[in-house]
């Protein structure tokens, strides 16, 4: 899906904005965050379902790196996560 496509402008953007602001009215912000994650999956998966697997792999990888680095100083925690993300981006470009 492109930002200037008809489906983005007429369906995705209004639905995303309306859903986000509606869910922000709730006391718990978790449903709004979950809605944004779902909208991200829809946005990336609309063009090519393969991109969903890349997004899920990146999400899982970042989560596990954050678990491994929890409690460490920020200076030492940035390196491994950044290297992993850079490697993942490089692999994606080569595919």
Coordinates of N, CA and C in Angstrom, one line a residue:
X1 N 0.9 -1.2 0.0 CA 0.0 0.0 0.0 C 0.9 1.2 0.0
X2 N 0.6 2.1 -0.9 CA 1.3 3.4 -0.9 C 0.6 4.5 -0.2
X3 N 1.3 5.5 0.2 CA 0.6 6.6 0.9 C -0.3 7.4 0.0
X4 N 0.0 7.4 -1.3 CA -0.9 8.2 -2.2 C -1.9 7.3 -2.9
X5 N -2.1 6.1 -2.5 CA -3.1 5.2 -3.1 C -4.5 5.5 -2.6
X6 N -5.4 5.2 -3.4 CA -6.8 5.4 -3.1 C -7.3 4.7 -1.8
X7 N -6.8 3.4 -1.7 CA -7.2 2.6 -0.5 C -6.6 3.2 0.7
X8 N -5.4 3.8 0.7 CA -4.8 4.4 1.9 C -5.6 5.6 2.3
X9 N -5.9 6.5 1.3 CA -6.5 7.8 1.6 C -8.0 7.6 2.0
X10 N -8.7 6.7 1.4 CA -10.1 6.6 1.6 C -10.5 5.6 2.7
X11 N -9.7 4.5 2.9 CA -10.0 3.5 3.9 C -9.1 3.4 5.1
X12 N -7.8 3.2 4.8 CA -6.8 3.0 5.8 C -6.6 4.2 6.8
X13 N -6.4 5.4 6.2 CA -6.1 6.5 7.0 C -7.3 6.9 7.9
X14 N -8.5 7.1 7.3 CA -9.7 7.4 8.2 C -9.9 6.3 9.3
X15 N -9.8 5.1 8.9 CA -10.1 4.0 9.8 C -9.0 4.0 10.9
X16 N -7.7 4.2 10.6 CA -6.7 4.3 11.5 C -6.8 5.5 12.5
X17 N -7.1 6.6 12.0 CA -7.3 7.8 12.8 C -8.5 7.7 13.7
X18 N -9.6 7.3 13.1 CA -10.8 7.1 13.9 C -10.7 6.1 15.0
X19 N -10.1 4.9 14.7 CA -9.9 3.9 15.7 C -8.9 4.3 16.8
X20 N -7.8 5.0 16.4 CA -6.9 5.4 17.4 C -7.5 6.4 18.4
X21 N -8.1 7.4 17.9 CA -8.7 8.5 18.8 C -9.8 7.9 19.6
X22 N -10.6 7.0 19.0 CA -11.7 6.4 19.7 C -11.2 5.5 20.9
X23 N -10.2 4.7 20.6 CA -9.6 3.9 21.6 C -8.8 4.6 22.7
X24 N -8.3 5.8 22.3 CA -7.6 6.7 23.3 C -8.5 7.2 24.4
X25 N -9.8 7.2 24.1 CA -10.8 7.7 25.1 C -11.0 6.7 26.3
X26 N -10.6 5.4 26.1 CA -10.7 4.4 27.1 C -9.6 4.7 28.2
X27 N -9.9 4.2 29.4 CA -8.9 4.4 30.5 C -7.6 3.7 30.3
X28 N -7.7 2.5 29.7 CA -6.5 1.7 29.5 C -6.0 1.9 28.0
X29 N -4.7 2.3 27.9 CA -4.2 2.6 26.6 C -3.8 1.4 25.8
X30 N -3.9 0.2 26.4 CA -3.4 -1.0 25.7 C -4.2 -1.3 24.4
X31 N -5.6 -1.2 24.4 CA -6.3 -1.5 23.2 C -5.9 -0.5 22.0
X32 N -5.6 0.7 22.3 CA -5.2 1.6 21.3 C -3.8 1.2 20.7
X33 N -2.9 0.7 21.6 CA -1.6 0.3 21.1 C -1.8 -1.0 20.3
X34 N -2.6 -1.9 20.7 CA -2.9 -3.1 20.0 C -3.5 -2.8 18.6
X35 N -4.4 -1.8 18.6 CA -5.0 -1.4 17.3 C -3.9 -0.9 16.3
X36 N -3.0 -0.1 16.8 CA -1.9 0.4 16.0 C -1.0 -0.7 15.4
X37 N -0.7 -1.7 16.3 CA 0.0 -2.9 15.8 C -0.7 -3.6 14.7
X38 N -2.0 -3.8 14.9 CA -2.8 -4.4 13.9 C -2.9 -3.7 12.6
X39 N -3.0 -2.3 12.7 CA -3.0 -1.5 11.5 C -1.6 -1.5 10.8
X40 N -0.5 -1.6 11.5 CA 0.8 -1.7 10.9 C 0.9 -3.1 10.2
X41 N 0.4 -4.1 10.8 CA 0.4 -5.4 10.1 C -0.4 -5.4 8.8
X42 N -1.5 -4.7 8.8 CA -2.4 -4.6 7.6 C -1.6 -3.8 6.6
X43 N -1.0 -2.7 7.0 CA -0.3 -1.8 6.0 C 0.8 -2.5 5.3
X44 N 1.7 -3.2 6.1 CA 2.8 -3.9 5.5 C 2.4 -5.1 4.8
X45 N 1.4 -5.8 5.2 CA 0.9 -7.1 4.6 C 0.1 -6.8 3.4
X46 N -0.5 -5.7 3.2 CA -1.3 -5.4 2.0 C -0.6 -5.5 0.7
X47 N 0.6 -5.0 0.7 CA 1.4 -5.0 -0.6 C 1.9 -6.4 -0.8
X48 N 2.5 -7.0 0.2 CA 3.1 -8.4 0.0 C 3.1 -9.1 1.4
X49 N 2.5 -10.2 1.5 CA 2.4 -11.0 2.7 C 3.8 -11.3 3.3
X50 N 4.8 -11.4 2.4 CA 6.2 -11.7 2.9 C 6.7 -10.6 3.9
X51 N 6.2 -9.4 3.7 CA 6.7 -8.3 4.5 C 6.2 -8.5 6.0
X52 N 5.0 -9.2 6.1 CA 4.6 -9.5 7.5 C 5.6 -10.4 8.2
X53 N 6.1 -11.3 7.6 CA 7.1 -12.2 8.2 C 8.4 -11.4 8.6
X54 N 8.8 -10.5 7.8 CA 9.9 -9.6 8.1 C 9.6 -8.8 9.4
X55 N 8.4 -8.2 9.4 CA 8.0 -7.4 10.5 C 7.9 -8.2 11.8
X56 N 7.3 -9.4 11.7 CA 7.2 -10.2 12.9 C 8.5 -10.7 13.4
X57 N 9.4 -11.0 12.5 CA 10.8 -11.4 12.9 C 11.5 -10.3 13.5
X58 N 11.4 -9.1 13.0 CA 12.0 -7.9 13.6 C 11.4 -7.6 15.0
X59 N 10.1 -7.7 15.1 CA 9.5 -7.5 16.4 C 9.9 -8.5 17.4
X60 N 9.9 -9.8 17.1 CA 10.3 -10.8 18.0 C 11.8 -10.7 18.3
X61 N 12.6 -10.4 17.3 CA 14.1 -10.2 17.6 C 14.3 -9.0 18.6
X62 N 13.7 -7.9 18.3 CA 13.9 -6.8 19.2 C 13.4 -7.1 20.6
X63 N 12.3 -7.8 20.7 CA 11.8 -8.2 22.0 C 12.8 -9.0 22.8
X64 N 13.3 -10.0 22.1 CA 14.3 -10.9 22.8 C 15.6 -10.3 23.2
X65 N 16.0 -9.4 22.3 CA 17.2 -8.6 22.6 C 17.0 -7.7 23.8
X66 N 15.8 -7.1 23.9 CA 15.5 -6.3 25.1 C 15.4 -7.1 26.3
X67 N 15.0 -8.3 26.3 CA 15.0 -9.2 27.4 C 16.4 -9.5 27.9
X68 N 17.2 -9.8 26.9 CA 18.6 -10.1 27.2 C 19.4 -8.9 27.8
X69 N 19.0 -7.7 27.4 CA 19.8 -6.6 27.8 C 19.1 -5.8 28.9
X70 N 18.0 -6.3 29.5 CA 17.3 -5.6 30.5 C 18.2 -5.4 31.7
X71 N 18.3 -4.3 32.3 CA 19.1 -4.0 33.5 C 20.5 -3.5 33.2
X72 N 20.9 -3.6 32.0 CA 22.2 -3.1 31.6 C 22.2 -1.6 31.3
X73 N 23.3 -0.9 31.5 CA 23.3 0.5 31.2 C 23.0 0.7 29.7
X74 N 22.4 1.9 29.4 CA 21.9 2.2 28.0 C 23.1 2.2 27.0
X75 N 24.2 2.6 27.5 CA 25.4 2.6 26.6 C 25.8 1.3 26.0
X76 N 25.7 0.2 26.9 CA 26.1 -1.1 26.4 C 24.9 -1.8 25.7
X77 N 23.7 -1.4 26.0 CA 22.5 -2.0 25.4 C 22.2 -1.6 24.0
X78 N 22.7 -0.5 23.6 CA 22.4 0.0 22.2 C 23.1 -0.8 21.1
X79 N 24.3 -1.2 21.4 CA 25.2 -1.9 20.4 C 24.6 -3.2 19.8
X80 N 24.3 -4.2 20.6 CA 23.7 -5.4 20.1 C 22.4 -5.3 19.3
X81 N 21.5 -4.5 19.9 CA 20.2 -4.3 19.2 C 20.4 -3.6 17.9
X82 N 21.2 -2.6 17.8 CA 21.5 -1.8 16.6 C 22.2 -2.7 15.5
X83 N 23.1 -3.5 16.0 CA 23.8 -4.4 15.0 C 22.8 -5.4 14.4
X84 N 21.9 -5.9 15.3 CA 20.9 -6.9 14.8 C 20.0 -6.2 13.8
X85 N 19.5 -5.0 14.1 CA 18.6 -4.3 13.2 C 19.3 -4.0 11.9
X86 N 20.6 -3.6 12.0 CA 21.3 -3.2 10.7 C 21.5 -4.5 9.9
X87 N 21.9 -5.6 10.5 CA 22.0 -6.8 9.8 C 20.7 -7.3 9.1
X88 N 19.6 -7.1 9.8 CA 18.3 -7.5 9.3 C 18.0 -6.6 8.1
X89 N 18.2 -5.3 8.2 CA 17.9 -4.4 7.1 C 18.8 -4.7 5.9
X90 N 20.0 -5.1 6.1 CA 20.9 -5.4 5.0 C 20.5 -6.7 4.3
X91 N 20.1 -7.7 5.1 CA 19.6 -8.9 4.5 C 18.4 -8.7 3.7
X92 N 17.5 -7.8 4.2 CA 16.2 -7.5 3.5 C 16.5 -6.9 2.1
X93 N 17.5 -6.0 2.1 CA 17.8 -5.3 0.9 C 18.4 -6.2 -0.1
X94 N 19.2 -7.2 0.3 CA 19.8 -8.2 -0.6 C 18.8 -9.2 -1.1
X95 N 17.7 -9.4 -0.4 CA 16.7 -10.3 -0.9 C 16.0 -9.8 -2.1

